[in-house]
């Protein structure tokens, strides 16, 4: 069984929407985009070490895929670019258009059933990068094994949250955690029961 991990950047008040830039995801009138950008320099090496050092396949929601696919294939050469470009990518989408980023496959129809099938198959661990709606679908289907959460010392108010209002009660065990020099805290949380 393949492990399914969620990588999430969140504010103190639980918002994960549009961490990098205002134009990243302004849906719902969200005007606080870019809240994590001042912290990236201290955070990204930690993300590489904690989440990208071992082989993995990526699960994306369609909006997050479009954001990543518009940047990473043409990004300057780096460890992160190489890892993202070479990883197998699965995209939950109902659109019929072509997914041009190398090593990308569409998951159409029942997302939870598709992801359960991926988890049951062979291959490296699965990781969700961003993708709030996809994360909440996977939470509802009880498919997430580990949350890797970087919490930024920022409050933004409204926005898409890591845990929606309909999340099922569940316990998680702290596998590891630390606070980075810039005040961002990291927690690796493993599923521990209902």
PDB file of C-alpha atoms in Angstrom:
ATOM      1  CA  UNK A   1       0.000   0.000   0.000  1.00  0.00           C
ATOM      2  CA  UNK A   2       1.420   3.360  -1.011  1.00  0.00           C
ATOM      3  CA  UNK A   3       1.453   6.099   1.608  1.00  0.00           C
ATOM      4  CA  UNK A   4      -0.470   9.280   0.786  1.00  0.00           C
ATOM      5  CA  UNK A   5       0.982  12.513   2.162  1.00  0.00           C
ATOM      6  CA  UNK A   6      -0.384  16.031   2.034  1.00  0.00           C
ATOM      7  CA  UNK A   7       2.068  18.948   1.911  1.00  0.00           C
ATOM      8  CA  UNK A   8       0.421  22.119   3.120  1.00  0.00           C
ATOM      9  CA  UNK A   9       1.476  25.692   3.787  1.00  0.00           C
ATOM     10  CA  UNK A  10      -1.027  27.304   6.161  1.00  0.00           C
ATOM     11  CA  UNK A  11      -1.477  30.510   8.108  1.00  0.00           C
ATOM     12  CA  UNK A  12      -2.019  30.524  11.869  1.00  0.00           C
ATOM     13  CA  UNK A  13      -5.750  30.699  11.180  1.00  0.00           C
ATOM     14  CA  UNK A  14      -5.641  27.641   8.880  1.00  0.00           C
ATOM     15  CA  UNK A  15      -5.812  29.288   5.446  1.00  0.00           C
ATOM     16  CA  UNK A  16      -3.869  27.597   2.649  1.00  0.00           C
ATOM     17  CA  UNK A  17      -5.093  29.662  -0.292  1.00  0.00           C
ATOM     18  CA  UNK A  18      -2.624  31.429  -2.573  1.00  0.00           C
ATOM     19  CA  UNK A  19       0.562  31.358  -0.469  1.00  0.00           C
ATOM     20  CA  UNK A  20       2.964  32.417  -3.242  1.00  0.00           C
ATOM     21  CA  UNK A  21       1.386  35.372  -5.044  1.00  0.00           C
ATOM     22  CA  UNK A  22      -1.812  37.457  -5.218  1.00  0.00           C
ATOM     23  CA  UNK A  23      -2.687  36.140  -8.705  1.00  0.00           C
ATOM     24  CA  UNK A  24      -2.140  32.481  -7.715  1.00  0.00           C
ATOM     25  CA  UNK A  25      -5.750  31.887  -6.570  1.00  0.00           C
ATOM     26  CA  UNK A  26      -7.941  34.969  -6.055  1.00  0.00           C
ATOM     27  CA  UNK A  27     -11.145  32.871  -6.173  1.00  0.00           C
ATOM     28  CA  UNK A  28     -13.860  33.929  -3.759  1.00  0.00           C
ATOM     29  CA  UNK A  29     -12.396  37.435  -3.753  1.00  0.00           C
ATOM     30  CA  UNK A  30      -9.310  36.353  -1.799  1.00  0.00           C
ATOM     31  CA  UNK A  31      -7.043  39.413  -1.633  1.00  0.00           C
ATOM     32  CA  UNK A  32      -4.291  38.213   0.742  1.00  0.00           C
ATOM     33  CA  UNK A  33      -2.349  36.078  -1.747  1.00  0.00           C
ATOM     34  CA  UNK A  34       1.405  35.963  -1.319  1.00  0.00           C
ATOM     35  CA  UNK A  35       1.334  35.739   2.479  1.00  0.00           C
ATOM     36  CA  UNK A  36       4.082  33.070   2.546  1.00  0.00           C
ATOM     37  CA  UNK A  37       6.444  34.673   0.010  1.00  0.00           C
ATOM     38  CA  UNK A  38       8.569  36.592   2.554  1.00  0.00           C
ATOM     39  CA  UNK A  39       9.389  33.258   4.252  1.00  0.00           C
ATOM     40  CA  UNK A  40      10.243  31.084   1.215  1.00  0.00           C
ATOM     41  CA  UNK A  41      14.015  31.415   1.443  1.00  0.00           C
ATOM     42  CA  UNK A  42      14.050  29.797   4.876  1.00  0.00           C
ATOM     43  CA  UNK A  43      11.266  27.302   4.163  1.00  0.00           C
ATOM     44  CA  UNK A  44      12.010  25.760   0.765  1.00  0.00           C
ATOM     45  CA  UNK A  45      15.276  24.020   1.748  1.00  0.00           C
ATOM     46  CA  UNK A  46      13.335  22.457   4.641  1.00  0.00           C
ATOM     47  CA  UNK A  47      10.544  21.349   2.273  1.00  0.00           C
ATOM     48  CA  UNK A  48      13.126  19.755  -0.022  1.00  0.00           C
ATOM     49  CA  UNK A  49      14.700  17.884   2.893  1.00  0.00           C
ATOM     50  CA  UNK A  50      11.455  16.752   4.566  1.00  0.00           C
ATOM     51  CA  UNK A  51       9.235  16.041   1.552  1.00  0.00           C
ATOM     52  CA  UNK A  52      11.224  15.821  -1.645  1.00  0.00           C
ATOM     53  CA  UNK A  53      14.371  13.841  -0.818  1.00  0.00           C
ATOM     54  CA  UNK A  54      12.807  10.450  -1.620  1.00  0.00           C
ATOM     55  CA  UNK A  55      10.996   9.433  -4.843  1.00  0.00           C
ATOM     56  CA  UNK A  56       7.310  10.350  -4.995  1.00  0.00           C
ATOM     57  CA  UNK A  57       4.374  10.772  -7.354  1.00  0.00           C
ATOM     58  CA  UNK A  58       2.219  13.911  -7.119  1.00  0.00           C
ATOM     59  CA  UNK A  59      -1.545  14.282  -6.937  1.00  0.00           C
ATOM     60  CA  UNK A  60      -2.912  17.656  -8.037  1.00  0.00           C
ATOM     61  CA  UNK A  61      -6.279  19.325  -8.223  1.00  0.00           C
ATOM     62  CA  UNK A  62      -6.747  20.979 -11.601  1.00  0.00           C
ATOM     63  CA  UNK A  63      -6.191  24.589 -10.454  1.00  0.00           C
ATOM     64  CA  UNK A  64      -2.952  23.744  -8.652  1.00  0.00           C
ATOM     65  CA  UNK A  65      -1.765  21.655 -11.590  1.00  0.00           C
ATOM     66  CA  UNK A  66      -2.323  24.612 -13.935  1.00  0.00           C
ATOM     67  CA  UNK A  67      -0.331  26.905 -11.612  1.00  0.00           C
ATOM     68  CA  UNK A  68       2.583  24.453 -11.313  1.00  0.00           C
ATOM     69  CA  UNK A  69       2.527  23.497 -15.019  1.00  0.00           C
ATOM     70  CA  UNK A  70       2.724  27.134 -16.071  1.00  0.00           C
ATOM     71  CA  UNK A  71       5.945  27.601 -14.099  1.00  0.00           C
ATOM     72  CA  UNK A  72       8.024  24.491 -13.397  1.00  0.00           C
ATOM     73  CA  UNK A  73       8.632  23.069 -16.904  1.00  0.00           C
ATOM     74  CA  UNK A  74      10.368  26.341 -17.847  1.00  0.00           C
ATOM     75  CA  UNK A  75      11.891  27.171 -14.457  1.00  0.00           C
ATOM     76  CA  UNK A  76      15.664  27.536 -14.081  1.00  0.00           C
ATOM     77  CA  UNK A  77      17.377  24.249 -13.329  1.00  0.00           C
ATOM     78  CA  UNK A  78      17.306  23.405  -9.606  1.00  0.00           C
ATOM     79  CA  UNK A  79      16.700  20.424  -7.315  1.00  0.00           C
ATOM     80  CA  UNK A  80      13.038  21.363  -6.903  1.00  0.00           C
ATOM     81  CA  UNK A  81      12.496  21.882 -10.641  1.00  0.00           C
ATOM     82  CA  UNK A  82      14.178  18.556 -11.455  1.00  0.00           C
ATOM     83  CA  UNK A  83      12.130  16.692  -8.838  1.00  0.00           C
ATOM     84  CA  UNK A  84       8.809  18.185  -9.895  1.00  0.00           C
ATOM     85  CA  UNK A  85       9.452  17.814 -13.615  1.00  0.00           C
ATOM     86  CA  UNK A  86      10.566  14.182 -13.376  1.00  0.00           C
ATOM     87  CA  UNK A  87       7.857  13.002 -10.941  1.00  0.00           C
ATOM     88  CA  UNK A  88       4.775  11.177 -12.229  1.00  0.00           C
ATOM     89  CA  UNK A  89       1.828  13.561 -11.863  1.00  0.00           C
ATOM     90  CA  UNK A  90      -1.852  12.655 -11.507  1.00  0.00           C
ATOM     91  CA  UNK A  91      -4.456  15.386 -11.960  1.00  0.00           C
ATOM     92  CA  UNK A  92      -8.045  15.232 -10.703  1.00  0.00           C
ATOM     93  CA  UNK A  93      -9.903  16.922 -13.541  1.00  0.00           C
ATOM     94  CA  UNK A  94     -13.163  16.723 -15.446  1.00  0.00           C
ATOM     95  CA  UNK A  95     -11.860  18.787 -18.344  1.00  0.00           C
ATOM     96  CA  UNK A  96     -11.024  16.893 -21.518  1.00  0.00           C
ATOM     97  CA  UNK A  97      -8.076  18.996 -22.636  1.00  0.00           C
ATOM     98  CA  UNK A  98      -4.498  17.764 -22.868  1.00  0.00           C
ATOM     99  CA  UNK A  99      -2.192  17.872 -19.870  1.00  0.00           C
ATOM    100  CA  UNK A 100       1.126  18.877 -21.432  1.00  0.00           C
ATOM    101  CA  UNK A 101       3.525  18.769 -18.478  1.00  0.00           C
ATOM    102  CA  UNK A 102       5.718  15.683 -18.865  1.00  0.00           C
ATOM    103  CA  UNK A 103       4.713  12.498 -16.998  1.00  0.00           C
ATOM    104  CA  UNK A 104       1.140  13.693 -16.365  1.00  0.00           C
ATOM    105  CA  UNK A 105      -2.019  11.589 -16.357  1.00  0.00           C
ATOM    106  CA  UNK A 106      -5.622  12.731 -15.823  1.00  0.00           C
ATOM    107  CA  UNK A 107      -7.798  11.173 -13.112  1.00  0.00           C
ATOM    108  CA  UNK A 108     -11.370  11.541 -14.345  1.00  0.00           C
ATOM    109  CA  UNK A 109     -14.562  10.364 -12.694  1.00  0.00           C
ATOM    110  CA  UNK A 110     -14.610   9.318  -9.024  1.00  0.00           C
ATOM    111  CA  UNK A 111     -11.500  10.949  -7.552  1.00  0.00           C
ATOM    112  CA  UNK A 112     -11.564   8.962  -4.305  1.00  0.00           C
ATOM    113  CA  UNK A 113     -11.847   5.632  -6.164  1.00  0.00           C
ATOM    114  CA  UNK A 114      -9.021   6.624  -8.521  1.00  0.00           C
ATOM    115  CA  UNK A 115      -6.756   7.593  -5.628  1.00  0.00           C
ATOM    116  CA  UNK A 116      -7.619   4.406  -3.702  1.00  0.00           C
ATOM    117  CA  UNK A 117      -6.575   2.447  -6.783  1.00  0.00           C
ATOM    118  CA  UNK A 118      -3.281   4.371  -6.973  1.00  0.00           C
ATOM    119  CA  UNK A 119      -2.642   3.734  -3.274  1.00  0.00           C
ATOM    120  CA  UNK A 120      -3.237   0.000  -3.765  1.00  0.00           C
ATOM    121  CA  UNK A 121      -0.798  -0.198  -6.667  1.00  0.00           C
ATOM    122  CA  UNK A 122       2.976  -0.254  -6.895  1.00  0.00           C
ATOM    123  CA  UNK A 123       5.204   2.774  -6.843  1.00  0.00           C
ATOM    124  CA  UNK A 124       6.642   5.461  -4.604  1.00  0.00           C
ATOM    125  CA  UNK A 125       4.614   7.373  -2.047  1.00  0.00           C
ATOM    126  CA  UNK A 126       1.926   9.768  -3.248  1.00  0.00           C
ATOM    127  CA  UNK A 127       1.985  13.460  -2.315  1.00  0.00           C
ATOM    128  CA  UNK A 128      -0.601  16.173  -2.671  1.00  0.00           C
ATOM    129  CA  UNK A 129       0.883  19.623  -3.204  1.00  0.00           C
ATOM    130  CA  UNK A 130      -1.616  22.387  -2.413  1.00  0.00           C
ATOM    131  CA  UNK A 131      -5.016  21.563  -3.943  1.00  0.00           C
ATOM    132  CA  UNK A 132      -7.456  22.486  -1.149  1.00  0.00           C
ATOM    133  CA  UNK A 133     -10.541  20.982  -2.813  1.00  0.00           C
ATOM    134  CA  UNK A 134      -8.724  17.720  -3.587  1.00  0.00           C
ATOM    135  CA  UNK A 135      -7.430  17.504  -0.013  1.00  0.00           C
ATOM    136  CA  UNK A 136     -10.934  17.864   1.375  1.00  0.00           C
ATOM    137  CA  UNK A 137     -12.208  15.155  -1.012  1.00  0.00           C
ATOM    138  CA  UNK A 138      -9.422  12.827   0.152  1.00  0.00           C
ATOM    139  CA  UNK A 139     -10.138  13.667   3.817  1.00  0.00           C
ATOM    140  CA  UNK A 140     -13.808  12.771   3.355  1.00  0.00           C
ATOM    141  CA  UNK A 141     -12.773   9.413   1.860  1.00  0.00           C
ATOM    142  CA  UNK A 142     -10.252   8.818   4.697  1.00  0.00           C
ATOM    143  CA  UNK A 143      -7.348   8.344   2.279  1.00  0.00           C
ATOM    144  CA  UNK A 144      -4.701  10.630   3.818  1.00  0.00           C
ATOM    145  CA  UNK A 145      -2.000   8.927   5.883  1.00  0.00           C
ATOM    146  CA  UNK A 146       0.318  11.841   6.744  1.00  0.00           C
ATOM    147  CA  UNK A 147       0.064  15.628   6.874  1.00  0.00           C
ATOM    148  CA  UNK A 148       3.273  17.625   6.450  1.00  0.00           C
ATOM    149  CA  UNK A 149       2.236  21.103   7.570  1.00  0.00           C
ATOM    150  CA  UNK A 150       4.286  24.292   7.568  1.00  0.00           C
ATOM    151  CA  UNK A 151       2.481  26.929   9.647  1.00  0.00           C
ATOM    152  CA  UNK A 152       3.449  30.513   8.908  1.00  0.00           C
ATOM    153  CA  UNK A 153       3.244  33.277  11.560  1.00  0.00           C
ATOM    154  CA  UNK A 154       0.581  35.134   9.570  1.00  0.00           C
ATOM    155  CA  UNK A 155      -3.185  35.624   9.971  1.00  0.00           C
ATOM    156  CA  UNK A 156      -5.235  36.423   6.855  1.00  0.00           C
ATOM    157  CA  UNK A 157      -8.881  35.860   7.846  1.00  0.00           C
ATOM    158  CA  UNK A 158     -11.036  34.391   5.087  1.00  0.00           C
ATOM    159  CA  UNK A 159      -9.796  31.894   2.521  1.00  0.00           C
ATOM    160  CA  UNK A 160      -9.641  28.214   1.625  1.00  0.00           C
ATOM    161  CA  UNK A 161      -8.695  26.157   4.656  1.00  0.00           C
ATOM    162  CA  UNK A 162      -6.775  22.940   5.062  1.00  0.00           C
ATOM    163  CA  UNK A 163      -9.613  21.436   7.106  1.00  0.00           C
ATOM    164  CA  UNK A 164     -13.115  22.292   5.931  1.00  0.00           C
ATOM    165  CA  UNK A 165     -16.260  22.470   8.037  1.00  0.00           C
ATOM    166  CA  UNK A 166     -17.285  18.884   7.173  1.00  0.00           C
ATOM    167  CA  UNK A 167     -14.046  17.175   8.199  1.00  0.00           C
ATOM    168  CA  UNK A 168     -14.465  13.913  10.124  1.00  0.00           C
ATOM    169  CA  UNK A 169     -13.053  13.792  13.664  1.00  0.00           C
ATOM    170  CA  UNK A 170      -9.688  12.041  13.699  1.00  0.00           C
ATOM    171  CA  UNK A 171      -6.558  11.849  15.844  1.00  0.00           C
ATOM    172  CA  UNK A 172      -3.049  12.367  14.518  1.00  0.00           C
ATOM    173  CA  UNK A 173       0.255  11.506  16.176  1.00  0.00           C
ATOM    174  CA  UNK A 174       3.155  13.918  15.938  1.00  0.00           C
ATOM    175  CA  UNK A 175       5.900  12.110  14.045  1.00  0.00           C
ATOM    176  CA  UNK A 176       8.297  15.053  13.987  1.00  0.00           C
ATOM    177  CA  UNK A 177       8.262  18.808  14.351  1.00  0.00           C
ATOM    178  CA  UNK A 178      10.450  21.866  14.615  1.00  0.00           C
ATOM    179  CA  UNK A 179      10.408  25.634  14.368  1.00  0.00           C
ATOM    180  CA  UNK A 180      12.535  27.189  11.646  1.00  0.00           C
ATOM    181  CA  UNK A 181      14.694  30.264  12.222  1.00  0.00           C
ATOM    182  CA  UNK A 182      12.145  32.508  10.467  1.00  0.00           C
ATOM    183  CA  UNK A 183       9.306  31.500  12.816  1.00  0.00           C
ATOM    184  CA  UNK A 184       7.594  28.995  10.499  1.00  0.00           C
ATOM    185  CA  UNK A 185       6.749  25.795  12.356  1.00  0.00           C
ATOM    186  CA  UNK A 186       6.706  22.322  10.832  1.00  0.00           C
ATOM    187  CA  UNK A 187       4.759  19.269  11.917  1.00  0.00           C
ATOM    188  CA  UNK A 188       4.631  15.794  10.410  1.00  0.00           C
ATOM    189  CA  UNK A 189       1.375  14.217  11.619  1.00  0.00           C
ATOM    190  CA  UNK A 190       0.471  10.567  11.057  1.00  0.00           C
ATOM    191  CA  UNK A 191      -3.044   9.193  11.203  1.00  0.00           C
ATOM    192  CA  UNK A 192      -3.647   7.666  14.629  1.00  0.00           C
ATOM    193  CA  UNK A 193      -7.324   6.691  14.714  1.00  0.00           C
ATOM    194  CA  UNK A 194     -10.862   8.070  14.740  1.00  0.00           C
TER     195      UNK A 194
END
